PDB file of N, CA, C and O in Angstrom:
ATOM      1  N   UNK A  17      97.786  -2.371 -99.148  1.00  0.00           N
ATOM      2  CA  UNK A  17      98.008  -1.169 -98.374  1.00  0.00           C
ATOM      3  C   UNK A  17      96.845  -0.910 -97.411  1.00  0.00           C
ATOM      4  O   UNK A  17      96.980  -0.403 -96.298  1.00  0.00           O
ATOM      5  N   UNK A  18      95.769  -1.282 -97.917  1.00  0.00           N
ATOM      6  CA  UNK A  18      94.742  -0.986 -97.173  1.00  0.00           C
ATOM      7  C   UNK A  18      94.514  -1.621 -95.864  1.00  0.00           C
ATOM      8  O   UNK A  18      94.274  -1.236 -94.720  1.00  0.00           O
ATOM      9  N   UNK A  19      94.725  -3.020 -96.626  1.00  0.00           N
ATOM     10  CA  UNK A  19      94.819  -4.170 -95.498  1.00  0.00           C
ATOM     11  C   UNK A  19      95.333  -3.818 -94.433  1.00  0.00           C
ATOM     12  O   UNK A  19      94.708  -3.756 -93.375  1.00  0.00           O
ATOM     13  N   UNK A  20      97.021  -3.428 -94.624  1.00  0.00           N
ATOM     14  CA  UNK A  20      97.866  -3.441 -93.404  1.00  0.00           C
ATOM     15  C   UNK A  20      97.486  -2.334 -92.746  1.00  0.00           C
ATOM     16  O   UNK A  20      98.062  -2.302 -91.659  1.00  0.00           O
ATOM     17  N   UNK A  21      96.615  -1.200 -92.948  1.00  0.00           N
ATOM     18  CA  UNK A  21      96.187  -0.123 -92.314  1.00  0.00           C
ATOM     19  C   UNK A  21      95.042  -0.779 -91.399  1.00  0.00           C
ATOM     20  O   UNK A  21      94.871  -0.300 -90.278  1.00  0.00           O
ATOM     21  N   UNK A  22      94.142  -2.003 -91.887  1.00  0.00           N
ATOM     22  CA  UNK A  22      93.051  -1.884 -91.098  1.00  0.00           C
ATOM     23  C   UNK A  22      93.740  -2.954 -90.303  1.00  0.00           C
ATOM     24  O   UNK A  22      92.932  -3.374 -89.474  1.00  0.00           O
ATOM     25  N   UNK A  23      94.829  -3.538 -90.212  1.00  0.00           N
ATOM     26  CA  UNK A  23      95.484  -4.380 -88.891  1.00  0.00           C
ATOM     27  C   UNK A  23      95.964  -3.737 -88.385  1.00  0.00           C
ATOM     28  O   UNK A  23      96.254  -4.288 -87.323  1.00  0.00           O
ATOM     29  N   UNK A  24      96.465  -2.383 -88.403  1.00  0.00           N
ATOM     30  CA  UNK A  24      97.416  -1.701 -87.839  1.00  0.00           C
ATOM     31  C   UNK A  24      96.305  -1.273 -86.736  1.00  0.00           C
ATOM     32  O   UNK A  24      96.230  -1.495 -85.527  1.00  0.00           O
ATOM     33  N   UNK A  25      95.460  -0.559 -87.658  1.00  0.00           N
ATOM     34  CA  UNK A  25      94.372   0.186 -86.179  1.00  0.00           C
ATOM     35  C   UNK A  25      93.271  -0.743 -85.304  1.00  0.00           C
ATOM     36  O   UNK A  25      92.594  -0.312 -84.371  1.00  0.00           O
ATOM     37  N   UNK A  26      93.244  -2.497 -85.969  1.00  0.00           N
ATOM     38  CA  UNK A  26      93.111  -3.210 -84.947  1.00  0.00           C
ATOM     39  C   UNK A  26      94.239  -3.570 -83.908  1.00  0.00           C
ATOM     40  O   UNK A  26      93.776  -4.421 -83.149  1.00  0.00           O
ATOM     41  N   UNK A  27      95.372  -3.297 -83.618  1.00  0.00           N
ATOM     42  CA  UNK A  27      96.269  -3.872 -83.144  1.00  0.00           C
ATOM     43  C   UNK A  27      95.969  -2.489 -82.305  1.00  0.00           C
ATOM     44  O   UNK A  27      95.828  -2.444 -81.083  1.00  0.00           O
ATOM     45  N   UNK A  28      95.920  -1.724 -82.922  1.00  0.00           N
ATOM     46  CA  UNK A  28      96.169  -0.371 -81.594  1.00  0.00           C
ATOM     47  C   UNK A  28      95.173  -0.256 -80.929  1.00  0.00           C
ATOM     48  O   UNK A  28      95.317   0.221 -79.804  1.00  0.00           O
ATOM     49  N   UNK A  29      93.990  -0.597 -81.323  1.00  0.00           N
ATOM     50  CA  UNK A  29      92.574  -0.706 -81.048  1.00  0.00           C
ATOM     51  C   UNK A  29      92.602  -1.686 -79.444  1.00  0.00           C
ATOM     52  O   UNK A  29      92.246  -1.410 -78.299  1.00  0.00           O
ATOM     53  N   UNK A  30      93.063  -2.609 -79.927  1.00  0.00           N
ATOM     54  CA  UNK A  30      92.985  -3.979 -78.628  1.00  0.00           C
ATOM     55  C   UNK A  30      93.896  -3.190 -77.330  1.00  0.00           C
ATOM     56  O   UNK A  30      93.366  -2.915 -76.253  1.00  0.00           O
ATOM     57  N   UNK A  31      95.331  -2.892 -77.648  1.00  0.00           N
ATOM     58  CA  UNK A  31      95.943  -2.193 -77.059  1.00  0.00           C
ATOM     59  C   UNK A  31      95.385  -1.568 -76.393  1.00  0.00           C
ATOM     60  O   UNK A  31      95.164  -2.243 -75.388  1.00  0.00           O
ATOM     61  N   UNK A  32      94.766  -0.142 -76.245  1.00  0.00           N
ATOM     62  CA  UNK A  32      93.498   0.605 -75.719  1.00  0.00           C
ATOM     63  C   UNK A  32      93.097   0.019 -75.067  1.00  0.00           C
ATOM     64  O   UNK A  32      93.595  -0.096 -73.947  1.00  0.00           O
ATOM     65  N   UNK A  33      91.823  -0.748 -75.497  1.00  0.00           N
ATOM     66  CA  UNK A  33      91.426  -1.496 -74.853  1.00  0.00           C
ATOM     67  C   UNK A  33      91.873  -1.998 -73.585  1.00  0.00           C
ATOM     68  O   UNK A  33      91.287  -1.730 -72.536  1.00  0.00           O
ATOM     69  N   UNK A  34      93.043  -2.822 -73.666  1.00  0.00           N
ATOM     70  CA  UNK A  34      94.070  -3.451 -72.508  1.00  0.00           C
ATOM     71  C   UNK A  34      94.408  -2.572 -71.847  1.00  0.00           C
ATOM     72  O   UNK A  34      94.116  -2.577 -70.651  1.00  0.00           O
ATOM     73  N   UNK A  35      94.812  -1.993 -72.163  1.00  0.00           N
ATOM     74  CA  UNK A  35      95.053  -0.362 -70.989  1.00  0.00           C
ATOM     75  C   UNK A  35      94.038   0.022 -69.733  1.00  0.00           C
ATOM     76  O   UNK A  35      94.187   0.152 -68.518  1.00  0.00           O
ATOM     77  N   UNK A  36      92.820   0.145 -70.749  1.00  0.00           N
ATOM     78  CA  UNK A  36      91.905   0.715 -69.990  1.00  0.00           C
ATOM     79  C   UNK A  36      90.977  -0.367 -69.054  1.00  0.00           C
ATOM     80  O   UNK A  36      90.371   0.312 -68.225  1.00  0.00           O
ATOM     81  N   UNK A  37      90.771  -1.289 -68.954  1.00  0.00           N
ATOM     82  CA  UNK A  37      90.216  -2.178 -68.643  1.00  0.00           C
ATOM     83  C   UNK A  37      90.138  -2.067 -66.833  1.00  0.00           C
ATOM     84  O   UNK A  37      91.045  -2.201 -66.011  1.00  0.00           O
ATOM     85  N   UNK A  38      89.021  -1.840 -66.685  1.00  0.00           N
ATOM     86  CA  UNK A  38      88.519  -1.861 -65.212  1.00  0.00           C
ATOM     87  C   UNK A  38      88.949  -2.397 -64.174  1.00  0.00           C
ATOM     88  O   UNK A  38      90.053  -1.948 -64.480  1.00  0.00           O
ATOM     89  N   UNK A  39      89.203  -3.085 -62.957  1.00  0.00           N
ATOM     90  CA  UNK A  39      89.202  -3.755 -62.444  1.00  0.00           C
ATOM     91  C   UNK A  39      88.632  -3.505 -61.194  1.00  0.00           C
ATOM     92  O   UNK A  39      88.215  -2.351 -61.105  1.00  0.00           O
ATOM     93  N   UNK A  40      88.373  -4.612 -59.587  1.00  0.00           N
ATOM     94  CA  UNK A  40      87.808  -4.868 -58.789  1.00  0.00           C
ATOM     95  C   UNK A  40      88.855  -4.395 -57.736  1.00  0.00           C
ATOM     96  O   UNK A  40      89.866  -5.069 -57.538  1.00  0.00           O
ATOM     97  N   UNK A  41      88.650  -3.404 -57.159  1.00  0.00           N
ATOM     98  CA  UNK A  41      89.913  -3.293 -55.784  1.00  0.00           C
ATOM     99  C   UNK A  41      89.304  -2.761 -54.334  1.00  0.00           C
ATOM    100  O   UNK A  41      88.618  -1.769 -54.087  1.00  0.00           O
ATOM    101  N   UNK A  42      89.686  -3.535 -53.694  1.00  0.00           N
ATOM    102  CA  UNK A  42      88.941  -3.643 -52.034  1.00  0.00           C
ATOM    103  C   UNK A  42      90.502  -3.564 -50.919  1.00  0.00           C
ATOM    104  O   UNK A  42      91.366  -4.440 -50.881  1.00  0.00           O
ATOM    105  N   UNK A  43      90.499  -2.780 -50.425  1.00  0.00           N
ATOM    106  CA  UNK A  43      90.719  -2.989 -48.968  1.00  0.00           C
ATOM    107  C   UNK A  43      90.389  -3.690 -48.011  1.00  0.00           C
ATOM    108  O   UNK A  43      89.212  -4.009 -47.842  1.00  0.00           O
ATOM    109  N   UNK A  44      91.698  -4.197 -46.918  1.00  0.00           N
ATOM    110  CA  UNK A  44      91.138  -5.215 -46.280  1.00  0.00           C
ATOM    111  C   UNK A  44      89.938  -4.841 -45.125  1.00  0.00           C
ATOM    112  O   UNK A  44      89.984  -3.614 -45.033  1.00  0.00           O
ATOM    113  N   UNK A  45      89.023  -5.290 -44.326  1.00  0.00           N
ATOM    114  CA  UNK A  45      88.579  -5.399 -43.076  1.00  0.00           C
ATOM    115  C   UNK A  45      89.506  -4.251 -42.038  1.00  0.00           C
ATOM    116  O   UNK A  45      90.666  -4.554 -41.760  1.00  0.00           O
ATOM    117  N   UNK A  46      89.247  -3.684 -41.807  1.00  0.00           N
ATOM    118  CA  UNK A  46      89.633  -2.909 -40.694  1.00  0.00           C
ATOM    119  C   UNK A  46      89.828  -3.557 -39.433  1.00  0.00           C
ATOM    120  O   UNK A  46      88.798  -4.130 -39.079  1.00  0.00           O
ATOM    121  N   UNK A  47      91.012  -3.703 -38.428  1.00  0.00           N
ATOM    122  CA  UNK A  47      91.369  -4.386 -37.495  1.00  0.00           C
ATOM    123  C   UNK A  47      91.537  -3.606 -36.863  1.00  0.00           C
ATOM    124  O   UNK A  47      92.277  -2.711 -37.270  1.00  0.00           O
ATOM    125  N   UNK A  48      90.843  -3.488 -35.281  1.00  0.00           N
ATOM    126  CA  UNK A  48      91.177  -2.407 -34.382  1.00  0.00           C
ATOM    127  C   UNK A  48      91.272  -3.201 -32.692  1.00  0.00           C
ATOM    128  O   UNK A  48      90.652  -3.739 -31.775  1.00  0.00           O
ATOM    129  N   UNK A  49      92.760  -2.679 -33.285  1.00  0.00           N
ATOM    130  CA  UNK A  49      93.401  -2.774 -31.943  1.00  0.00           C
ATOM    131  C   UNK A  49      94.406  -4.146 -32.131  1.00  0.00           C
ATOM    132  O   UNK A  49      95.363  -4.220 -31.360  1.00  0.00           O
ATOM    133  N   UNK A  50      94.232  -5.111 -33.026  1.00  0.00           N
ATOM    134  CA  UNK A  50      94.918  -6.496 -32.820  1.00  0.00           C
ATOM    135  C   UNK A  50      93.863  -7.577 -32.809  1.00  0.00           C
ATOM    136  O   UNK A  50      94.080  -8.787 -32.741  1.00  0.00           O
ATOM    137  N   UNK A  51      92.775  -7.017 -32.881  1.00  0.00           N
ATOM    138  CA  UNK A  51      91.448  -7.854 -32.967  1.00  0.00           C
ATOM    139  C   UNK A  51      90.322  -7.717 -34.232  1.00  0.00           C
ATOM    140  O   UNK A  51      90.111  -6.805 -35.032  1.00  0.00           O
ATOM    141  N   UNK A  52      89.857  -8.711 -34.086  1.00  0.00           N
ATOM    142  CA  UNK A  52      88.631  -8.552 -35.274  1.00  0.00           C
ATOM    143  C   UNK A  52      87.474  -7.768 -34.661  1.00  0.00           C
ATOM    144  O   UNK A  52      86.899  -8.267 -33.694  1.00  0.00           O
ATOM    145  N   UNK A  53      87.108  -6.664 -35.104  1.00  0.00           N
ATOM    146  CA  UNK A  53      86.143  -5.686 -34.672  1.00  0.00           C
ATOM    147  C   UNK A  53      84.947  -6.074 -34.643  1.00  0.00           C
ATOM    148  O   UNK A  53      84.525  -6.043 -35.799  1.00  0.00           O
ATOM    149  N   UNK A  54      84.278  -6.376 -34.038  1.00  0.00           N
ATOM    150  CA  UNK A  54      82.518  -6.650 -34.020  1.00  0.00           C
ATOM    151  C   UNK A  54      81.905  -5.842 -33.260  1.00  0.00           C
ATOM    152  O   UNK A  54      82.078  -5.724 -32.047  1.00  0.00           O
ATOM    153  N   UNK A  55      80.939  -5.072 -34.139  1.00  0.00           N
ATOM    154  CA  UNK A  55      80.082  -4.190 -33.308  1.00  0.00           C
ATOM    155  C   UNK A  55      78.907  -4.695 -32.952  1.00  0.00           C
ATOM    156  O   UNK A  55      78.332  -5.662 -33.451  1.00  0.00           O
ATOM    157  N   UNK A  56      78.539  -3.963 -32.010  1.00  0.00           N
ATOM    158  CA  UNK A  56      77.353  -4.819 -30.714  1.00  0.00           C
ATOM    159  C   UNK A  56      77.209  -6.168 -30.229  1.00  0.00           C
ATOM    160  O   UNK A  56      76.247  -6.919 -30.065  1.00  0.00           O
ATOM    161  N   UNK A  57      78.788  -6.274 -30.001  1.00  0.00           N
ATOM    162  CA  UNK A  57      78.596  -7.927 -29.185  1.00  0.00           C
ATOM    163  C   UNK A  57      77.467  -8.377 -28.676  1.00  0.00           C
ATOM    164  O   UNK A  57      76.705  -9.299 -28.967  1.00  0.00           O
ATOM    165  N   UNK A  58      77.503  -7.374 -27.674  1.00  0.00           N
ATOM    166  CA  UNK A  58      76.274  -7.629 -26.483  1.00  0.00           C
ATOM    167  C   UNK A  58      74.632  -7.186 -26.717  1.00  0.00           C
ATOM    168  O   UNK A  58      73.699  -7.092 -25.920  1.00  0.00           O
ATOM    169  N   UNK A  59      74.723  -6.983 -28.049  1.00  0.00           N
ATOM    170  CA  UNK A  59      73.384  -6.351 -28.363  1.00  0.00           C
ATOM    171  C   UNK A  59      72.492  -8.002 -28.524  1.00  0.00           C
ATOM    172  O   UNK A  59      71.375  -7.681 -28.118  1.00  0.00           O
ATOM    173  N   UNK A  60      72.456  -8.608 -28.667  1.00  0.00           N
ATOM    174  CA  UNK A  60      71.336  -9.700 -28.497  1.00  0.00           C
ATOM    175  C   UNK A  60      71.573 -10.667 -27.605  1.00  0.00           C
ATOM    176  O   UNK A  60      71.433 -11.819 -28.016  1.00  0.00           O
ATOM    177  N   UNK A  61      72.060 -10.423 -25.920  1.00  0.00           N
ATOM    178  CA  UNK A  61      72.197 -11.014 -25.108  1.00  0.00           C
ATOM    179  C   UNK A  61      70.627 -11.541 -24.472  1.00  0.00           C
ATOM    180  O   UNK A  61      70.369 -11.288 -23.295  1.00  0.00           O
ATOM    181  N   UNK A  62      69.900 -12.078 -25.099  1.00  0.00           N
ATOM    182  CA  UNK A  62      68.610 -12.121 -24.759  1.00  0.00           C
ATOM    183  C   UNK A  62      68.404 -12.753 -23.488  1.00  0.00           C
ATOM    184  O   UNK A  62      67.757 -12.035 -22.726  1.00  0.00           O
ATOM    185  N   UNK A  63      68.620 -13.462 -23.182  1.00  0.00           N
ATOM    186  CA  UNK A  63      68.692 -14.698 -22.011  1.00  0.00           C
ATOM    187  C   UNK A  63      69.393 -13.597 -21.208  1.00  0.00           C
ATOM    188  O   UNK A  63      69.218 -14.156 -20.125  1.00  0.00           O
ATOM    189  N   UNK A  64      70.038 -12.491 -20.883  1.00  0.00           N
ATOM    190  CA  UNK A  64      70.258 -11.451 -19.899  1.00  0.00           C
ATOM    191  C   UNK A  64      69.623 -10.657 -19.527  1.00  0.00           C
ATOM    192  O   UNK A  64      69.575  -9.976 -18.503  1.00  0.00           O
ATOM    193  N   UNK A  65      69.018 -10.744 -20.531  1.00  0.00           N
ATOM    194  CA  UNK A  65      67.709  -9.525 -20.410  1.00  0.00           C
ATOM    195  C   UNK A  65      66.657  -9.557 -19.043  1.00  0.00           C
ATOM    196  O   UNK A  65      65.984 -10.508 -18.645  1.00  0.00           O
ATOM    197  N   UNK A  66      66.750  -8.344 -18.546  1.00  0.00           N
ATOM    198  CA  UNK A  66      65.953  -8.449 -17.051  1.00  0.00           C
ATOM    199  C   UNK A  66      64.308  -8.046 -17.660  1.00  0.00           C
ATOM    200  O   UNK A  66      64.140  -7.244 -18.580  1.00  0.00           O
ATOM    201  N   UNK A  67      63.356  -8.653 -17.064  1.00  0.00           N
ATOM    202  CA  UNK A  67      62.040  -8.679 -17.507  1.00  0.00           C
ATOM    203  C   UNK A  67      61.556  -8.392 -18.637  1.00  0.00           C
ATOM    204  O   UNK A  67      60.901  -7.393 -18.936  1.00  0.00           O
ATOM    205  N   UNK A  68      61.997  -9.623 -19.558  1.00  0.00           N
ATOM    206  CA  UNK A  68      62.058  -9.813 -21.435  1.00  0.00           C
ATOM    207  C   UNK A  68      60.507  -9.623 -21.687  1.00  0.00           C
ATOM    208  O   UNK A  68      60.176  -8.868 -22.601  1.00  0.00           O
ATOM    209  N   UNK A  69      59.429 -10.330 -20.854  1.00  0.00           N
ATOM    210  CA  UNK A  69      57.823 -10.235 -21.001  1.00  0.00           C
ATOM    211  C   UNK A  69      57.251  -9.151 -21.040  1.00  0.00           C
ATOM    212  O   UNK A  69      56.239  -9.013 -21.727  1.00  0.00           O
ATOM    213  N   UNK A  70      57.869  -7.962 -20.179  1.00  0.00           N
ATOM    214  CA  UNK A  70      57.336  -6.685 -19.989  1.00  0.00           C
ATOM    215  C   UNK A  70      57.697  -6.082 -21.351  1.00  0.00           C
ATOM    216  O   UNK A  70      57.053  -5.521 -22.237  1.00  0.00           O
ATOM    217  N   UNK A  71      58.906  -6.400 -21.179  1.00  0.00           N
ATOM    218  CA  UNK A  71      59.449  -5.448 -22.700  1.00  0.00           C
ATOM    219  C   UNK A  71      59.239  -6.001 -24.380  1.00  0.00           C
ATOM    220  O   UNK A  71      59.036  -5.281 -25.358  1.00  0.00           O
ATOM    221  N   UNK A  72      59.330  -7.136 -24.353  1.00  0.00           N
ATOM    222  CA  UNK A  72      58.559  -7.761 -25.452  1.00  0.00           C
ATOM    223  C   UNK A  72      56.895  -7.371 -25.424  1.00  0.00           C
ATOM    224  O   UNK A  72      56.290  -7.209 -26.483  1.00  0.00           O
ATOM    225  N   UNK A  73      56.424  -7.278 -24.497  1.00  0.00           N
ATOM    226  CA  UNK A  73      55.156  -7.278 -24.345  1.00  0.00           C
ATOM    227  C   UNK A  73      54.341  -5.780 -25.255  1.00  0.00           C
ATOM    228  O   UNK A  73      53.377  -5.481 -25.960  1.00  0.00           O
ATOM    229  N   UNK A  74      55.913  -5.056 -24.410  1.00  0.00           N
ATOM    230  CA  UNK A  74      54.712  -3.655 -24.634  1.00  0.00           C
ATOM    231  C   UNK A  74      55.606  -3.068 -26.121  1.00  0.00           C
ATOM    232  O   UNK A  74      55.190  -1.990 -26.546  1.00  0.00           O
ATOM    233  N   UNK A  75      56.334  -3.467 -26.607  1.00  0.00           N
ATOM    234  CA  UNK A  75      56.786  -3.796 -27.999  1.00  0.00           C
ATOM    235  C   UNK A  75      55.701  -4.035 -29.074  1.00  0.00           C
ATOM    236  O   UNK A  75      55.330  -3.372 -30.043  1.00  0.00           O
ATOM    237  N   UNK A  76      55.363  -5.108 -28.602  1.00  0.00           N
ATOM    238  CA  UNK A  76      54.589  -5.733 -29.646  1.00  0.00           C
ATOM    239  C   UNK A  76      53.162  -5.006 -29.795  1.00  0.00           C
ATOM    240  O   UNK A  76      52.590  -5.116 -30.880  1.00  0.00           O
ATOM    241  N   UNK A  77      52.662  -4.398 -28.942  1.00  0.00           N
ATOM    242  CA  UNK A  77      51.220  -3.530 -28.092  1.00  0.00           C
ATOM    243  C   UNK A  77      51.497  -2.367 -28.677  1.00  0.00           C
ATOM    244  O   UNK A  77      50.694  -1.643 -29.267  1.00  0.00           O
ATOM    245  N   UNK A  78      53.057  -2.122 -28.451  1.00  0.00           N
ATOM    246  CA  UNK A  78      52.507  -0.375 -29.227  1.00  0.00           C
ATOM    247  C   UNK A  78      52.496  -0.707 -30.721  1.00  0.00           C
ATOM    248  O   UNK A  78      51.563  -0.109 -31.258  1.00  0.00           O
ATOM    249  N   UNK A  79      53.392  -1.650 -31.819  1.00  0.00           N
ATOM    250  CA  UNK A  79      53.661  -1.849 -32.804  1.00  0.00           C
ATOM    251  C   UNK A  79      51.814  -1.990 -33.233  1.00  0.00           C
ATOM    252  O   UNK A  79      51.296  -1.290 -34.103  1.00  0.00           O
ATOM    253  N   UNK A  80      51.292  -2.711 -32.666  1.00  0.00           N
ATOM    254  CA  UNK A  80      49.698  -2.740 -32.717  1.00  0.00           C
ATOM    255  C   UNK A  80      48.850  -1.764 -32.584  1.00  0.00           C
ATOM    256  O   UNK A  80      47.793  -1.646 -33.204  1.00  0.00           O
ATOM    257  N   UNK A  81      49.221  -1.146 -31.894  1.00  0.00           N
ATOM    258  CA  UNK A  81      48.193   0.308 -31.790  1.00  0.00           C
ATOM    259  C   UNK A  81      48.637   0.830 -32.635  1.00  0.00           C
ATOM    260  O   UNK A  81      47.970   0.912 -33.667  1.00  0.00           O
ATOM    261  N   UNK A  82      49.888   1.383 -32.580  1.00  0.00           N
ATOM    262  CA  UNK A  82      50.345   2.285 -34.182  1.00  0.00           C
ATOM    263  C   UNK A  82      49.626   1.720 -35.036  1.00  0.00           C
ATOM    264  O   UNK A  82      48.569   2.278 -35.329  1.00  0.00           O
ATOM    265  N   UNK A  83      49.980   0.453 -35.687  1.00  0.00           N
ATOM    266  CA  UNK A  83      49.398  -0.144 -36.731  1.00  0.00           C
ATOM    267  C   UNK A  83      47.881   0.173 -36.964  1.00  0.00           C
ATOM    268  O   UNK A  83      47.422   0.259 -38.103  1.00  0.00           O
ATOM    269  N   UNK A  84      47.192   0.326 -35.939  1.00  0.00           N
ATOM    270  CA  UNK A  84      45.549   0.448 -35.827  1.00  0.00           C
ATOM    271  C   UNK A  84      45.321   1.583 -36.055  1.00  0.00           C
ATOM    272  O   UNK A  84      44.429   2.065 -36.752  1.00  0.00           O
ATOM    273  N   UNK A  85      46.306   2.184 -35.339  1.00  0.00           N
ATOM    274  CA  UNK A  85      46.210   4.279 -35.228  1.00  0.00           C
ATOM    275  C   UNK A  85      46.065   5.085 -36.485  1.00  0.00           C
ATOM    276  O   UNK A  85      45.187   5.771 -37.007  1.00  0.00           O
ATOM    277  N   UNK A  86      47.469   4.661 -36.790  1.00  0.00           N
ATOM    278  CA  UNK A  86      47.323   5.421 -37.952  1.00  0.00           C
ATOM    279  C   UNK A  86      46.998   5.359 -39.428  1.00  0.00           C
ATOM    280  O   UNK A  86      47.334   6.220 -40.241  1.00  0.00           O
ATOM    281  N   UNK A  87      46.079   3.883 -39.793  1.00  0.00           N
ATOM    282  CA  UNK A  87      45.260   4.650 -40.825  1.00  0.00           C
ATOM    283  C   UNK A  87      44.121   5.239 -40.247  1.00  0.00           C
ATOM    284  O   UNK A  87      43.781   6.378 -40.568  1.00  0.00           O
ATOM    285  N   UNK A  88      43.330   4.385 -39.199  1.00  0.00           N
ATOM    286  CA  UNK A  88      42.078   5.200 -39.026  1.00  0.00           C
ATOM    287  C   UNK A  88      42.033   6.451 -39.207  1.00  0.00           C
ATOM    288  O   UNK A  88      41.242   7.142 -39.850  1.00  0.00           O
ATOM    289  N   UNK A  89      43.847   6.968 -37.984  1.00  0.00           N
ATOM    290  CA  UNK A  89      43.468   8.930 -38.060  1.00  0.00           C
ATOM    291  C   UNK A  89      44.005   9.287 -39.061  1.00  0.00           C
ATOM    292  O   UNK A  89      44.697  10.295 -38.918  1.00  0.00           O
ATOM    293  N   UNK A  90      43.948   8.602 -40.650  1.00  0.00           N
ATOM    294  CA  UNK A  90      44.001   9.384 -41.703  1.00  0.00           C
ATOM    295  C   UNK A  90      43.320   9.049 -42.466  1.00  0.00           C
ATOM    296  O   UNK A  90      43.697   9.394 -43.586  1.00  0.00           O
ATOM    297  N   UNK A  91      42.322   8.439 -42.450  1.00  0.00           N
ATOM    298  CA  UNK A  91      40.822   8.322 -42.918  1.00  0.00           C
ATOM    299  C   UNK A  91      39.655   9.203 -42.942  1.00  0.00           C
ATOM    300  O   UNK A  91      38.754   9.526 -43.716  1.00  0.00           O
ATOM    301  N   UNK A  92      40.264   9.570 -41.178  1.00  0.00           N
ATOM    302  CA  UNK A  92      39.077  10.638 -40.584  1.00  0.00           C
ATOM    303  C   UNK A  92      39.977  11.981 -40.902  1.00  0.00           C
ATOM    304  O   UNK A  92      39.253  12.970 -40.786  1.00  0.00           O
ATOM    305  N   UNK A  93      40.966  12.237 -41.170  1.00  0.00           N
ATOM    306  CA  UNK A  93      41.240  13.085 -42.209  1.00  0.00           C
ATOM    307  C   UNK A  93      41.259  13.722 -43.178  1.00  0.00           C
ATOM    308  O   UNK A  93      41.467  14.900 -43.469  1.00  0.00           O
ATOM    309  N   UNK A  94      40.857  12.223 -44.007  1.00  0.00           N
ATOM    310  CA  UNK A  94      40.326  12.533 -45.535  1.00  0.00           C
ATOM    311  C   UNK A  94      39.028  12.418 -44.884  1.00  0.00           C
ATOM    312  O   UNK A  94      38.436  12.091 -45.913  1.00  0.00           O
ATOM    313  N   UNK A  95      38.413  12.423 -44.292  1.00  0.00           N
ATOM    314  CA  UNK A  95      36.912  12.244 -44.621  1.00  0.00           C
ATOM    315  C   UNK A  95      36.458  13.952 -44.102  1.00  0.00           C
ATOM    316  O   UNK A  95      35.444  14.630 -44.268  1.00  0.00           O
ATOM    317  N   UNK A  96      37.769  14.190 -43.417  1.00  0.00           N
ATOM    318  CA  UNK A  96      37.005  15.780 -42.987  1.00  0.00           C
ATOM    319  C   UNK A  96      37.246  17.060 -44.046  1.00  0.00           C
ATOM    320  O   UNK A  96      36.627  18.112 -44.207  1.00  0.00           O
ATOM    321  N   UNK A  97      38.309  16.546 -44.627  1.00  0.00           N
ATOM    322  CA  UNK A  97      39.188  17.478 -45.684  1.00  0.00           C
ATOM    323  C   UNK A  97      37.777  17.357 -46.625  1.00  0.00           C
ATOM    324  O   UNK A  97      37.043  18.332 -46.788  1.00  0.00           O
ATOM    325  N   UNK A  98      37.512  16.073 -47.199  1.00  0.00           N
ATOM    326  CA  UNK A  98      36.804  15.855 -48.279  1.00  0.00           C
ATOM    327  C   UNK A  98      35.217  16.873 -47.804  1.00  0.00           C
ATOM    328  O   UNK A  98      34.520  17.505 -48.597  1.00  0.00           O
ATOM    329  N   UNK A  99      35.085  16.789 -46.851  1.00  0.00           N
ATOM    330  CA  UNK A  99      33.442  17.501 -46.516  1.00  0.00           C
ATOM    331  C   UNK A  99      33.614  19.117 -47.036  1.00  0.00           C
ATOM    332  O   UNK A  99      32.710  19.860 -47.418  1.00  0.00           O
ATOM    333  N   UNK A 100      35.158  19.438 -46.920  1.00  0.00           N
ATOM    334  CA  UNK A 100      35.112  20.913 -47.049  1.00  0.00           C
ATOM    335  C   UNK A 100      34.963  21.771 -45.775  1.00  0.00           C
ATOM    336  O   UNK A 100      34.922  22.999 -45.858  1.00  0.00           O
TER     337      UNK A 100
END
């Protein structure tokens, strides 16, 4: 008697289980218009680019000064805070 009780509530047990069981669900890609959508085609047209030296140049110059800038002026920050 006992037995068939503890198969009974494994059998219902698995059941459950099977029921509930998760799964993976995705929607397709979004198609707009009849086409495959790509955003910023034209964003790395490099070789179009009108005076790439100037603008690479001063890119890279400010990325450098920032870089230089701002720990110093928060050094001399702490160093003024710290005096009191």
């Amino acid at each position: 008697m006992m037995r068939q009780g503890v198969r009974e509530a494994l059998r219902q047990g698995r059941r459950v289980l099977s029921s509930s069981e998760r799964g993976y669900h995705s929607s397709r890609p979004a198609k707009m218009g009849g086409y495959d959508y790509e955003h910023a085609t034209h964003m790395y047209n490099l070789d179009r680019m009108s005076n790439p030296g100037l603008k690479f140049g001063l890119g890279i110059a400010g990325g450098v000064i920032l870089g230089v800038a701002v720990p110093l002026i928060a050094v001399q920050w702490q160093q003024k805070k710290a005096q009191g």
